[in-house]
Structure formats: structure tokens, C-alpha cells
Short mmCIF file of C-alpha atoms in Angstrom, two decimals:
data_model
loop_
_atom_site.label_atom_id
_atom_site.label_comp_id
_atom_site.label_asym_id
_atom_site.label_seq_id
_atom_site.Cartn_x
_atom_site.Cartn_y
_atom_site.Cartn_z
CA UNK N 245 82.41 25.13 90.68
CA UNK N 246 81.59 21.37 90.37
CA UNK N 247 81.55 19.11 87.25
CA UNK N 248 78.17 17.93 85.92
CA UNK N 249 76.09 20.55 87.68
CA UNK N 250 73.86 22.43 85.37
CA UNK N 251 72.99 26.01 85.70
CA UNK N 252 70.12 27.49 87.67
CA UNK N 253 68.20 29.26 85.25
CA UNK N 254 66.27 32.43 84.59
CA UNK N 255 64.50 33.93 87.85
CA UNK N 256 67.47 34.47 90.21
CA UNK N 257 66.35 36.27 93.49
CA UNK N 258 69.80 36.56 95.00
CA UNK N 259 73.40 36.41 93.55
CA UNK N 260 76.23 34.59 95.42
CA UNK N 261 79.60 36.35 95.78
CA UNK N 262 82.13 35.01 93.24
CA UNK N 263 79.45 33.36 91.31
CA UNK N 264 79.49 33.26 87.56
CA UNK N 265 76.13 34.27 85.56
CA UNK N 266 74.77 34.30 82.12
CA UNK N 267 72.58 37.65 81.93
CA UNK N 268 70.43 38.46 79.00
CA UNK N 269 67.53 40.99 78.17
CA UNK N 270 65.75 41.83 75.14
CA UNK N 271 63.42 44.54 73.76
CA UNK N 272 59.80 44.69 74.71
CA UNK N 273 57.71 42.76 72.18
CA UNK N 274 61.06 41.54 70.88
CA UNK N 275 61.61 45.05 69.39
CA UNK N 276 64.94 46.12 68.13
CA UNK N 277 67.11 47.66 70.72
CA UNK N 278 70.14 48.52 68.50
CA UNK N 279 69.02 50.31 65.60
CA UNK N 280 72.26 51.53 64.21
CA UNK N 281 75.93 51.13 64.78
CA UNK N 282 76.00 54.15 67.16
CA UNK N 283 73.50 52.49 69.74
CA UNK N 284 75.91 49.55 69.85
CA UNK N 285 78.88 51.82 70.54
CA UNK N 286 76.84 53.63 73.11
CA UNK N 287 76.05 50.39 75.02
CA UNK N 288 79.72 49.35 74.83
CA UNK N 289 80.62 52.90 76.22
CA UNK N 290 78.31 52.26 79.19
CA UNK N 291 80.25 48.93 79.91
CA UNK N 292 83.38 50.74 79.87
CA UNK N 293 82.13 53.67 82.01
CA UNK N 294 80.96 51.09 84.78
CA UNK N 295 83.69 48.51 84.68
CA UNK N 296 86.94 50.47 83.79
CA UNK N 297 89.48 50.99 86.65
CA UNK N 298 88.65 54.11 88.49
CA UNK N 299 92.08 55.68 87.61
CA UNK N 300 91.19 55.33 84.09
CA UNK N 301 87.94 57.37 84.26
CA UNK N 302 89.81 60.75 83.87
CA UNK N 303 90.15 59.66 80.21
CA UNK N 304 86.61 58.66 79.71
CA UNK N 305 84.84 61.02 77.27
CA UNK N 306 81.89 58.99 76.38
CA UNK N 307 78.97 61.26 77.82
CA UNK N 308 80.70 64.23 79.08
CA UNK N 309 79.70 63.51 82.71
CA UNK N 310 81.59 64.75 85.82
CA UNK N 311 84.36 62.99 87.19
CA UNK N 312 82.69 62.57 90.57
CA UNK N 313 79.61 61.10 88.89
CA UNK N 314 81.67 58.72 87.02
CA UNK N 315 83.52 57.54 90.34
CA UNK N 316 80.18 57.21 91.96
CA UNK N 317 78.56 54.93 89.56
CA UNK N 318 81.79 52.98 88.49
CA UNK N 319 81.70 49.32 89.80
CA UNK N 320 84.97 48.14 89.08
CA UNK N 321 85.95 45.61 91.78
CA UNK N 322 82.37 44.61 92.38
CA UNK N 323 81.75 42.63 89.25
CA UNK N 324 83.78 41.29 86.46
CA UNK N 325 82.66 40.95 82.74
CA UNK N 326 83.96 37.92 80.94
CA UNK N 327 82.22 37.86 77.69
CA UNK N 328 79.46 39.84 75.81
CA UNK N 329 77.48 39.88 72.48
CA UNK N 330 75.07 42.33 71.23
CA UNK N 331 72.14 41.25 68.90
CA UNK N 332 69.47 43.18 67.14
CA UNK N 333 66.83 42.87 69.87
CA UNK N 334 68.83 41.46 72.85
CA UNK N 335 72.25 41.16 74.60
CA UNK N 336 74.26 38.65 76.43
CA UNK N 337 76.76 39.10 79.22
CA UNK N 338 78.75 36.51 81.09
CA UNK N 339 79.67 38.18 84.56
CA UNK N 340 81.28 37.10 87.86
CA UNK N 341 79.87 38.86 90.91
CA UNK N 342 82.46 39.72 93.56
CA UNK N 343 80.67 41.75 95.86
CA UNK N 344 77.00 41.12 97.11
CA UNK N 345 74.38 42.95 95.15
CA UNK N 346 76.99 43.95 92.57
CA UNK N 347 74.92 42.24 89.58
CA UNK N 348 71.71 43.89 90.59
CA UNK N 349 73.21 47.36 90.80
CA UNK N 350 75.26 47.03 87.70
CA UNK N 351 72.11 45.70 85.53
CA UNK N 352 69.80 48.42 86.87
CA UNK N 353 72.53 51.07 85.94
CA UNK N 354 73.06 49.58 82.53
CA UNK N 355 69.47 48.99 81.37
CA UNK N 356 68.26 52.25 82.74
CA UNK N 357 71.14 54.46 81.27
CA UNK N 358 70.66 52.81 77.79
CA UNK N 359 66.97 53.08 77.96
CA UNK N 360 67.19 56.80 78.65
CA UNK N 361 69.68 57.31 75.81
CA UNK N 362 67.48 55.29 73.42
CA UNK N 363 64.14 57.00 74.26
CA UNK N 364 65.72 60.34 73.78
CA UNK N 365 67.27 59.52 70.56
CA UNK N 366 64.16 57.79 69.22
CA UNK N 367 61.82 60.18 70.59
CA UNK N 368 59.82 57.50 72.62
CA UNK N 369 58.45 56.73 75.82
CA UNK N 370 57.94 53.83 77.99
CA UNK N 371 59.83 50.65 78.74
CA UNK N 372 62.56 49.49 76.27
CA UNK N 373 63.14 46.10 77.74
CA UNK N 374 60.37 43.49 77.91
CA UNK N 375 61.00 42.67 81.47
CA UNK N 376 63.71 42.58 84.34
CA UNK N 377 66.87 40.90 82.89
CA UNK N 378 67.09 37.22 83.31
CA UNK N 379 70.07 35.20 84.64
CA UNK N 380 71.40 31.72 84.92
CA UNK N 381 73.95 30.62 87.51
CA UNK N 382 76.81 28.70 85.95
CA UNK N 383 77.65 25.73 88.27
CA UNK N 384 80.35 24.03 86.41
CA UNK N 385 83.55 24.70 84.39
CA UNK N 386 82.38 22.81 81.17
CA UNK N 387 79.18 24.93 80.93
CA UNK N 388 81.13 28.12 81.45
CA UNK N 389 83.38 27.22 78.57
CA UNK N 390 80.50 26.31 76.26
CA UNK N 391 78.68 29.43 77.37
CA UNK N 392 81.45 31.72 76.35
CA UNK N 393 81.47 30.02 73.00
CA UNK N 394 77.79 30.10 72.56
CA UNK N 395 77.80 33.93 73.29
CA UNK N 396 80.51 34.54 70.77
CA UNK N 397 78.81 32.45 68.10
CA UNK N 398 75.26 34.15 68.71
CA UNK N 399 75.73 36.87 66.39
CA UNK N 400 77.31 34.79 63.68
CA UNK N 401 76.42 36.18 60.26
CA UNK N 402 73.70 38.42 61.82
CA UNK N 403 73.78 41.67 59.90
CA UNK N 404 70.81 44.07 60.28
CA UNK N 405 70.86 47.16 58.11
CA UNK N 406 74.22 48.54 58.28
CA UNK N 407 75.27 46.66 61.68
CA UNK N 408 77.52 43.69 61.59
CA UNK N 409 76.83 42.43 65.02
CA UNK N 410 79.84 40.13 64.90
CA UNK N 411 81.83 43.39 65.45
CA UNK N 412 80.04 43.86 68.89
CA UNK N 413 81.15 40.95 70.80
CA UNK N 414 84.06 40.07 73.05
CA UNK N 415 85.43 37.54 70.56
CA UNK N 416 88.08 40.01 69.08
CA UNK N 417 89.54 40.36 72.73
CA UNK N 418 89.79 36.73 73.35
CA UNK N 419 91.78 36.40 70.10
CA UNK N 420 94.30 39.18 71.17
CA UNK N 421 93.04 41.59 68.37
CA UNK N 422 91.69 44.11 71.02
CA UNK N 423 92.40 44.98 74.63
CA UNK N 424 90.22 46.64 77.33
CA UNK N 425 90.69 46.81 80.99
CA UNK N 426 86.96 46.53 81.50
CA UNK N 427 86.77 42.94 79.99
CA UNK N 428 88.35 39.94 81.75
CA UNK N 429 88.67 37.03 79.11
CA UNK N 430 91.66 35.43 80.90
CA UNK N 431 89.65 33.19 83.32
CA UNK N 432 88.38 31.26 80.34
CA UNK N 433 91.49 31.42 78.21
CA UNK N 434 93.55 29.86 80.93
CA UNK N 435 91.64 26.71 80.57
CA UNK N 436 93.21 26.47 76.93
CA UNK N 437 96.85 26.47 78.52
CA UNK N 438 95.63 22.85 79.24
CA UNK N 439 95.97 21.03 75.93
CA UNK N 440 93.76 18.25 76.98
CA UNK N 441 90.43 19.97 76.34
CA UNK N 442 88.90 17.89 73.55
CA UNK N 443 90.88 18.14 70.38
CA UNK N 444 91.46 21.75 70.43
CA UNK N 445 95.05 21.77 71.10
CA UNK N 446 95.03 24.80 73.31
CA UNK N 447 93.32 26.98 70.96
CA UNK N 448 90.28 28.94 71.95
CA UNK N 449 89.77 30.11 68.40
CA UNK N 450 89.62 26.36 67.28
CA UNK N 451 87.21 25.52 70.03
CA UNK N 452 84.62 28.48 68.92
CA UNK N 453 85.01 28.00 65.06
CA UNK N 454 85.08 24.41 64.89
CA UNK N 455 81.92 23.77 66.85
CA UNK N 456 79.40 21.87 64.98
CA UNK N 457 75.89 22.29 65.81
CA UNK N 458 74.10 19.00 66.16
CA UNK N 459 77.05 17.10 67.57
CA UNK N 460 76.45 15.74 71.07
CA UNK N 461 78.22 17.33 74.09
CA UNK N 462 80.59 14.33 74.23
CA UNK N 463 81.73 14.70 70.57
CA UNK N 464 82.25 18.51 70.90
CA UNK N 465 84.04 18.66 74.41
CA UNK N 466 85.30 15.16 74.99
CA UNK N 467 85.88 14.64 78.82
CA UNK N 468 84.20 18.21 79.42
CA UNK N 469 80.75 17.05 78.51
CA UNK N 470 77.68 19.12 79.26
CA UNK N 471 74.00 19.50 78.27
CA UNK N 472 73.27 22.40 76.08
CA UNK N 473 70.20 24.29 77.51
CA UNK N 474 67.95 26.34 75.28
CA UNK N 475 67.55 30.09 76.15
CA UNK N 476 63.97 30.95 77.25
#
């Protein structure tokens, strides 16, 4: 990746191998897609099902699926999930594509499986998501770091009904409070072994929690300056 390059946004017709992507999708007419805490748990169970190492699938009990079906739909080694956040009517994923067409296959499986679950539970028919998911190719390291922070701050103080959406992000995994083989935070965290990133003294937690909206990129990231784009 190269400094100063901004992401190629939204409609991506092809995904490059070893490319990093911000992917997002939201409910049709901006409707709520996570109506209770169990909906969030099911969505994370799908991430676990598709992205856990194959040798761990024997221990998976999420949907009582046969092992051979789990093996067939599992995508470990084809993509890697770096960060995620769930919101009432949308979700964010930061993903590295390893094999060609990995992202396309993964997103079809994820969105289709969750839509089937949701429609059955709430006795509805039709599309759950407003459109095909959107994506942005991340072309430089500084934007990748900011994007992980943006994703983790996205649910800040967002509580809908009985759901605290701060619980349903990858942030606790970045802080070492949780661990999962299906999530890969190390790529981002490795940058913070270099204590010259802004004034954050090697602390990812400080990098996230001391971010001040309205500051210029230079004030926030120092030499790792970037432009902050608006989500469409």
C-alpha cells in the first residue's frame, strides 16, 4: 500500500488479491436489521462459521448444521476479517481478500444466510438489505488505521432498546479482552509497536479513545495524515 492514496469507493466490480476493503451494507429503506441482542449474536455466529479454521468446525454448535456443509461453506484462508461493527440498521467490515472472488462469495453467503434467518424469525418476505453491499478499496496504511478506529467508534453510545451496540464490535479483541481465531487484529496492532505514530505511545486504545472529531488529519495522526471521507 502507498501513502497519500485515498480509497476507491463504493461500487467495486472486481476485488484484488491481498487487497484491504471496507465493506458495508444496511437495511432496505434504512430499516432496523438487528432488532434484539440475539440477532447480533446470530450474525457473529455466521462470521465464526465462515471464518474459523476448518479444524475448529467440529466444535461449532451455532445452527446444528452437518459438518460437511460447514466445511463446504467455510472460507478460512480465502479472506481475513480485521475489524467489524454492528449498528441498528447497518454493519461495517474491514476485510483482506486473499483469494480471487473471496469477498464476493463471502458477502453473498453472509447476507443471504442472515436474511433467511431474519425473515423466518420475523415472518417477513422480500429483501432485507437495500442493495448489493458497497465497498471501498483501502490504498494506504494511514487510511487503514483510521478506518479501524472509525469502525470501532461507529457504535459509540448507540443503544437501541435492550441492545448496547458497543458490545458488538471487534474493539474488545483489539484490547485483548476477547480472542477469536476468526478475527485478525494483529495487522493493525503491529503498527502500534512503532511508538512514532502521532502521540499515542504505542497504544491502540489511546489512538481510538483520544480521537477528537473536528481535528484535522495532521492534528490527529501527525505524519500519518489522511483525508477522512464520508460514508455514502
